[in-house]
Amino acid sequence: MTAQPLTVRTRPAEDPGADDAAPPRVSVIGTGYLGATHAAAMAALGFAVVGFDTDEAKLRALSLGKVPFYEPGLDELLTEQVEAGRLRFTSDVAEAAASADIHFICVGTPQMKTSHAADLRYVEAAVVSVVRHLRSDALVVGKSTVPVGTAERLRALVAENVPPGISAELVWNPEFLREGKAVTDTLHPDRIVLGGTSPRAEALLRTLYARPIAEGTPVVTCDLPTAELVKVSANAFLATKISFINAIAGVCEAAGADVTVLADALGHDPRIGRQFLDAGLGFGGGCLPKDIRALMHRAGELGAHRAAQLLQQVDEINMGQRERVVDLALEACGGSVLNRRVGVLGAAFKPDTDDVRDSPALNVAAALHLRGAQVTVFDPKASDTARSTFPTLGYATSPEEAVEGADVVLVLTEWAAFVESDPARLAALTHRARVIDARGKLDAGRWRAAGWEFRGLGRPAA
């Protein structure tokens, strides 16, 4: 049976404010970082939402308004929507399927253990499970980041598994969340991409997104392959920009130039812009590394070898920054960190999150620990998650405790508390006031004036 355009009655696309139909009901399949945020946001936009997951403990926490990770504003939004009765959670996929007209697929697509390819088992299982339990016509909307060509295969799975007499349409609506700003990015997105939609599916999704559309958010409609490529291409471009400035930082160090000033000058060019031009430790987290590697792998499969080669270089430059920071720490300590005390400020891969997945900060801290250093880490939000990943490192409860008695201090995550800290007060606590700014955010003159030996990536040594 082939999937047909859905027949759910909805407002016409050109009149999202009409009141001739009941609001569509929403399910969100997968309540991880993306799913929990999307479910709370859809409820905040006024829709009845049910979130599905197989993790009972997580569902109990979410039902109490507790998010099992740190994301500014999400706890409050979740609590508000649960208490308002617009948002609930279930571990019964049949209930979730029967309770909604639109089903958002928000499960993870991790990197496979044996290659750079994305592991699509969870996406495929989620789609099949929902479709098999449909009791009325429905729209299945993919939000997970997937390799191009995935959605077309999922459409075939929908056709094979949809119950007789039921119409189900699968489309793609990629997410563009930034950790630390996910609530704002969901409620007020900078663009909405709708891939592979029939006129009725587009109308239904325009109804869901009526509020941000009314605020001026542009809507891009396209085919399925284009929609699948938008998110990974955006991530690949940002990763390329970061790796470019990190490569230039190496030139700056060799020439005695200052990459931070150079980046400011480049950023005044409107064709380039200043964002993502901070030379430093490089990117990490649960998205950029796996997404560029998955795109690299898929590009190779498709014979687009130039793209694959470019992304290989981007990845190598990024990973090389971690080695460079380790080398700077060794240099600062006279060639060896054995039995030296190293204070590390930052564990999360970026500020305003407790996410330590593929964190460059923890990678550097662990590398120094393996070389015999006594490493003490402090992070305002990520110390607990870091401890569960790297329990052999030492952890402090404050920046002061982390730097106490240190032979060298590394600033590895650019939390505002670190950038704005009093360098004179911290210097007095160290064994020797040496700092490596691996994020390019410290005021070198201010720290040097407070007595610190200062090194930064792509910045003059003195």
XYZ file of C-alpha atoms in Angstrom, residues 150 190 235 311 388:
5
model
C 16.959 8.422 4.344
C 15.301 31.798 12.075
C 26.704 22.327 10.465
C 35.238 17.659 5.449
C 30.332 10.231 35.108
